Amino acid sequence: MGDDRTVLVGELVGELIEEPVRELVLGDAEDVLRAAEEVAGGRAVVHGFANFYAVTARTDRAVVERVNRLKGRPAGQTGSVTTVPSAVPGLFDWTRLPEELPRRQVRSLLEELYELGPFGFRGPAAERVPGHLTAVLDGVPTVQVIAPGRGCPSNAFFAAALERTGAEFLFITSANRSRQLPHWRAEGVVADFGPEPGMRVLAHADDAVARRGYPHHEPVSTSVVSFHRPAGRGRSGLPALTLERHGSLSADHIRSVAANHGFALALAPGAATRPRARVYVPVPGGGRDGVAGVPGAGVQAR
């Protein structure tokens, strides 16, 4: 993919369309500002996110419902949120942590996982998080925060979008249709979402480089650790956090990091199997290295 990054979507999906779709480039300052303005105007932006792609938009209920429908999900499905690194702790109500889960240790664990790369955290929701972005679990209103890791250039896009919307956080979801795996190639997201009205693509400058930057993470939706309540105690006697979703970072890796901060790790029933990355195959008759997504094992809900 060159600097022009102009892709004929019809060539990718085997259909003839007259207008090319130009991708914006993550890392290009002007393109990032343009994408942020699209978010402020109510559009959704499909963008590079660590080693794969995500969709970000404003948190208005109507916008969230529109993106859910576009993905083929129920309009009212609870959304996840994202923000810049410094604002992540403020999305949680730390006063609601149970005594077994010391605040300082939980925060230090979150910080280390965030340094490693993309990750998801579920905890007690701060009061300012709206109801359509929270889920009540075990009697506790919770929020799921999905973050790309401190080193991802998408943080600059988030900062610009937050400045233009005047918000503290944004709605985020993985870049895939319902019951398919997230995209990790720009061609895939352009073919899937480029023709959609109200959508823009802010692509990695180089997808292969983006993947190499996260050697411990698969290009699938983030793993999610929940800390709104303890999940008993591990064999070591340490209080256990819950691996709610087994995604890009392996359970073994998370378990070792958690132990350094005084926690064991318990797997939720649905987290036993780690999904494989989406597989891309050449488009028949495409005459080039086009792509078509083939779902791998497992389903990524967000």
Coordinates of C-alpha atoms in Angstrom, one line a residue:
M1 CA 0.0 0.0 0.0
G2 CA 1.6 3.2 -1.1
D3 CA 1.3 6.8 0.2
D4 CA -1.7 7.5 -2.0
R5 CA -3.6 4.6 -0.4
T6 CA -6.4 4.7 -3.0
V7 CA -8.2 1.4 -3.2
L8 CA -10.9 0.5 -5.7
V9 CA -13.4 -1.3 -3.5
G10 CA -15.1 -2.9 -6.5
E11 CA -11.8 -4.6 -7.4
L12 CA -11.7 -6.1 -3.9
V13 CA -15.3 -7.4 -3.9
G14 CA -15.6 -8.3 -7.5
E15 CA -18.1 -5.5 -8.4
L16 CA -17.7 -2.5 -10.6
I17 CA -18.2 0.9 -8.9
E18 CA -17.2 4.2 -10.4
E19 CA -15.8 6.1 -7.4
P20 CA -12.7 5.0 -5.6
V21 CA -12.6 5.0 -1.8
R22 CA -9.6 6.8 -0.4
E23 CA -8.4 5.7 2.9
L24 CA -7.1 8.2 5.4
V25 CA -3.8 7.2 7.0
L26 CA -3.3 6.8 10.8
G27 CA -0.1 8.7 11.6
D28 CA -0.8 11.4 9.0
A29 CA -1.7 14.5 11.1
E30 CA -4.0 16.0 8.5
D31 CA -5.8 12.7 8.0
V32 CA -6.2 12.2 11.8
L33 CA -7.8 15.6 12.2
R34 CA -10.1 14.9 9.3
A35 CA -11.2 11.6 10.8
A36 CA -11.7 13.3 14.2
E37 CA -14.0 15.8 12.5
E38 CA -16.0 13.0 10.9
V39 CA -16.5 11.6 14.4
A40 CA -17.6 15.0 15.7
G41 CA -20.1 15.2 12.8
G42 CA -21.7 11.9 13.8
R43 CA -19.9 9.5 11.5
A44 CA -18.2 6.3 12.6
V45 CA -14.5 5.8 11.7
V46 CA -13.0 2.4 11.1
H47 CA -9.4 2.8 12.1
G48 CA -6.1 1.0 13.0
F49 CA -6.1 -0.1 16.6
A50 CA -2.9 -1.8 17.8
N51 CA -2.6 -4.8 15.5
F52 CA -6.1 -4.9 14.0
Y53 CA -9.0 -2.5 13.3
A54 CA -11.8 -1.0 15.4
V55 CA -14.8 1.3 14.9
T56 CA -15.0 4.5 16.9
A57 CA -17.9 7.0 17.1
R58 CA -19.6 9.4 19.5
T59 CA -21.4 7.9 22.5
D60 CA -24.9 9.3 21.6
R61 CA -27.4 6.5 21.9
A62 CA -28.6 7.0 18.3
V63 CA -25.0 6.8 16.9
V64 CA -24.3 3.6 19.0
E65 CA -27.5 2.0 17.8
R66 CA -26.7 2.9 14.1
V67 CA -23.3 1.3 14.3
N68 CA -24.8 -1.8 16.0
R69 CA -27.3 -2.2 13.2
L70 CA -24.6 -1.7 10.6
K71 CA -22.6 -4.5 12.1
G72 CA -25.7 -6.8 12.2
R73 CA -26.1 -6.6 16.0
P74 CA -29.2 -5.7 18.1
A75 CA -29.5 -2.0 18.1
G76 CA -29.6 -1.9 21.9
Q77 CA -26.6 -4.1 22.5
T78 CA -24.4 -2.5 25.2
G79 CA -21.4 -0.7 23.8
S80 CA -17.8 -0.4 25.0
V81 CA -15.9 2.8 25.5
T82 CA -12.4 4.1 24.9
T83 CA -10.4 7.2 25.6
V84 CA -6.8 8.5 25.9
P85 CA -4.5 6.8 28.3
S86 CA -4.7 9.5 31.0
A87 CA -8.5 9.3 31.1
V88 CA -8.9 5.5 31.4
P89 CA -8.9 5.4 35.3
G90 CA -11.6 8.0 35.4
L91 CA -14.1 5.8 33.7
F92 CA -14.3 3.5 36.7
D93 CA -15.8 4.1 40.2
W94 CA -12.9 2.9 42.3
T95 CA -15.0 3.4 45.5
R96 CA -17.0 0.4 44.5
L97 CA -14.1 -2.1 44.4
P98 CA -14.6 -4.9 47.0
E99 CA -12.0 -5.0 49.8
E100 CA -10.4 -8.2 48.4
L101 CA -9.3 -6.2 45.4
P102 CA -7.1 -3.3 46.5
R103 CA -7.4 -0.3 44.3
R104 CA -3.6 0.4 44.0
Q105 CA -2.9 -3.2 42.9
V106 CA -5.7 -3.3 40.4
R107 CA -4.5 0.0 38.9
S108 CA -0.9 -1.1 38.6
L109 CA -2.1 -4.3 36.9
L110 CA -4.1 -2.3 34.4
E111 CA -1.2 -0.1 33.7
E112 CA 1.2 -3.0 33.0
L113 CA -1.3 -4.7 30.7
Y114 CA -1.9 -1.4 28.9
E115 CA 1.9 -0.9 28.4
L116 CA 2.0 -4.4 26.7
G117 CA -0.6 -3.5 24.1
P118 CA -4.3 -3.7 23.4
F119 CA -6.5 -4.7 26.3
G120 CA -10.0 -4.6 27.7
F121 CA -11.0 -3.9 31.3
R122 CA -14.4 -4.2 33.0
G123 CA -15.0 -2.5 36.3
P124 CA -17.6 -0.5 38.2
A125 CA -18.8 2.3 36.0
A126 CA -18.3 6.0 36.9
E127 CA -21.6 7.8 37.2
R128 CA -21.1 9.9 34.1
V129 CA -21.0 6.8 31.8
P130 CA -24.5 6.6 30.3
G131 CA -26.8 3.6 30.8
H132 CA -26.5 2.3 27.2
L133 CA -22.8 1.9 27.7
T134 CA -23.0 0.1 31.0
A135 CA -24.1 -3.4 32.0
V136 CA -25.3 -4.4 35.5
L137 CA -23.4 -7.5 36.6
D138 CA -23.7 -9.0 40.1
G139 CA -25.7 -6.0 41.0
V140 CA -22.9 -3.6 40.0
P141 CA -23.2 -1.2 37.0
T142 CA -20.1 -1.9 35.0
V143 CA -18.3 -0.4 32.0
Q144 CA -16.1 -2.2 29.5
V145 CA -13.1 0.0 28.5
I146 CA -11.2 -1.1 25.3
A147 CA -7.8 0.5 25.0
P148 CA -5.1 0.1 22.2
G149 CA -2.1 0.3 24.5
R150 CA 0.0 3.3 25.2
G151 CA 2.2 3.1 22.1
C152 CA -0.6 2.9 19.5
P153 CA -1.0 6.0 17.1
S154 CA -4.7 5.7 17.4
N155 CA -4.3 7.6 20.7
A156 CA -3.7 10.7 18.7
F157 CA -6.9 10.1 16.8
F158 CA -8.8 9.7 20.1
A159 CA -7.3 12.9 21.5
A160 CA -8.4 14.8 18.5
A161 CA -11.9 13.3 18.4
L162 CA -12.4 14.0 22.1
E163 CA -11.3 17.6 21.6
R164 CA -13.7 18.1 18.8
T165 CA -16.6 16.4 20.5
G166 CA -16.0 17.9 23.9
A167 CA -16.4 14.4 25.4
E168 CA -14.3 12.4 27.8
F169 CA -14.7 9.1 26.1
L170 CA -15.9 7.5 22.8
F171 CA -17.9 4.4 21.8
I172 CA -15.8 1.6 20.3
T173 CA -16.4 -1.8 18.8
S174 CA -14.3 -4.2 16.7
A175 CA -14.3 -3.8 12.9
N176 CA -16.3 -6.8 11.8
R177 CA -19.8 -7.8 10.8
S178 CA -21.8 -9.7 13.4
R179 CA -20.4 -13.2 14.1
Q180 CA -17.3 -12.6 12.1
L181 CA -13.8 -11.9 13.3
P182 CA -12.2 -8.4 13.3
H183 CA -10.2 -7.2 10.3
W184 CA -6.5 -6.7 10.6
R185 CA -5.9 -5.6 7.0
A186 CA -6.9 -2.3 5.4
E187 CA -8.2 -3.9 2.3
G188 CA -10.6 -5.9 4.4
V189 CA -12.1 -3.0 6.2
V190 CA -12.4 -1.0 3.0
A191 CA -14.2 -3.8 1.3
D192 CA -16.5 -4.4 4.2
F193 CA -17.2 -0.9 5.4
G194 CA -15.9 1.6 2.9
P195 CA -19.1 1.7 0.8
E196 CA -21.2 2.3 3.9
P197 CA -22.7 5.8 4.2
G198 CA -21.6 7.5 7.4
M199 CA -18.4 5.5 7.6
R200 CA -14.7 6.5 7.1
V201 CA -11.6 4.5 7.1
L202 CA -8.4 5.6 8.9
A203 CA -5.9 2.9 8.0
H204 CA -2.6 1.8 9.4
A205 CA 0.3 3.2 7.4
D206 CA 1.5 -0.4 7.1
D207 CA -0.6 -3.3 8.5
A208 CA 2.4 -5.7 8.6
V209 CA 4.4 -3.2 10.7
A210 CA 1.4 -2.7 13.0
R211 CA 1.2 -6.5 13.6
R212 CA 4.9 -6.8 14.3
G213 CA 4.6 -4.2 17.0
Y214 CA 2.6 -6.6 19.2
P215 CA 4.4 -10.0 19.2
H216 CA 2.4 -11.3 22.2
H217 CA -1.0 -10.3 20.8
E218 CA -3.1 -12.1 18.1
P219 CA -4.9 -9.7 15.7
V220 CA -8.3 -10.4 17.3
S221 CA -10.5 -8.5 19.8
T222 CA -8.8 -7.7 23.0
S223 CA -8.8 -10.0 26.0
V224 CA -11.0 -8.5 28.8
V225 CA -10.3 -8.8 32.5
S226 CA -13.2 -8.0 34.9
F227 CA -12.5 -6.5 38.4
H228 CA -16.0 -5.5 39.6
R229 CA -16.0 -8.4 42.0
P230 CA -13.5 -11.1 43.0
A231 CA -13.8 -14.6 41.5
G232 CA -12.9 -16.5 44.6
R233 CA -9.2 -17.3 45.2
G234 CA -6.7 -19.2 43.1
R235 CA -4.6 -22.1 44.2
S236 CA -2.0 -19.7 45.5
G237 CA -4.6 -18.2 47.8
L238 CA -4.5 -14.9 45.9
P239 CA -7.8 -13.2 45.1
A240 CA -8.9 -13.9 41.5
L241 CA -9.9 -11.6 38.8
T242 CA -12.0 -12.9 35.9
L243 CA -10.8 -13.3 32.3
E244 CA -14.2 -12.4 30.8
R245 CA -13.0 -12.7 27.2
H246 CA -10.0 -14.7 26.0
G247 CA -8.7 -12.6 23.1
S248 CA -5.6 -11.1 21.7
L249 CA -3.3 -11.7 24.8
S250 CA -3.2 -15.3 26.1
A251 CA -4.6 -16.3 29.4
D252 CA -1.2 -17.7 30.4
H253 CA 0.5 -14.3 29.8
I254 CA -2.3 -12.4 31.6
R255 CA -2.0 -14.9 34.5
S256 CA 1.7 -14.3 34.9
V257 CA 1.3 -10.5 34.9
A258 CA -1.6 -10.7 37.3
A259 CA 0.4 -12.7 39.8
N260 CA 3.1 -10.0 39.9
H261 CA 0.4 -7.7 41.2
G262 CA -1.1 -10.1 43.8
F263 CA -3.9 -11.6 41.8
A264 CA -4.9 -15.0 40.5
L265 CA -6.9 -15.4 37.2
A266 CA -10.2 -17.3 36.8
L267 CA -11.5 -18.0 33.3
A268 CA -15.2 -17.2 32.6
P269 CA -17.1 -20.2 31.0
G270 CA -16.9 -18.5 27.6
A271 CA -13.2 -17.7 27.8
A272 CA -11.8 -21.2 27.6
T273 CA -11.1 -21.0 23.9
R274 CA -8.9 -18.3 22.3
P275 CA -10.1 -17.4 18.8
R276 CA -7.8 -17.5 15.8
A277 CA -7.2 -14.5 13.6
R278 CA -9.3 -13.8 10.5
V279 CA -8.0 -15.5 7.4
Y280 CA -7.9 -13.6 4.1
V281 CA -8.0 -15.4 0.7
P282 CA -7.6 -14.0 -2.8
V283 CA -10.8 -12.9 -4.5
P284 CA -11.6 -15.2 -7.4
G285 CA -10.9 -13.6 -10.7
G286 CA -9.7 -10.5 -8.9
G287 CA -6.4 -10.4 -10.7
R288 CA -4.5 -9.1 -7.7
D289 CA -4.0 -9.8 -4.0
G290 CA -7.5 -8.9 -3.1
V291 CA -9.1 -10.2 0.1
A292 CA -12.2 -11.8 1.4
G293 CA -12.7 -12.4 5.1
V294 CA -13.1 -16.0 6.2
P295 CA -14.2 -16.3 9.8
G296 CA -11.9 -18.3 12.0
A297 CA -12.8 -20.2 15.1
G298 CA -14.8 -18.4 17.8
V299 CA -17.0 -15.4 17.7
Q300 CA -16.0 -11.9 18.6
A301 CA -18.9 -10.1 20.1
R302 CA -17.2 -6.7 20.4

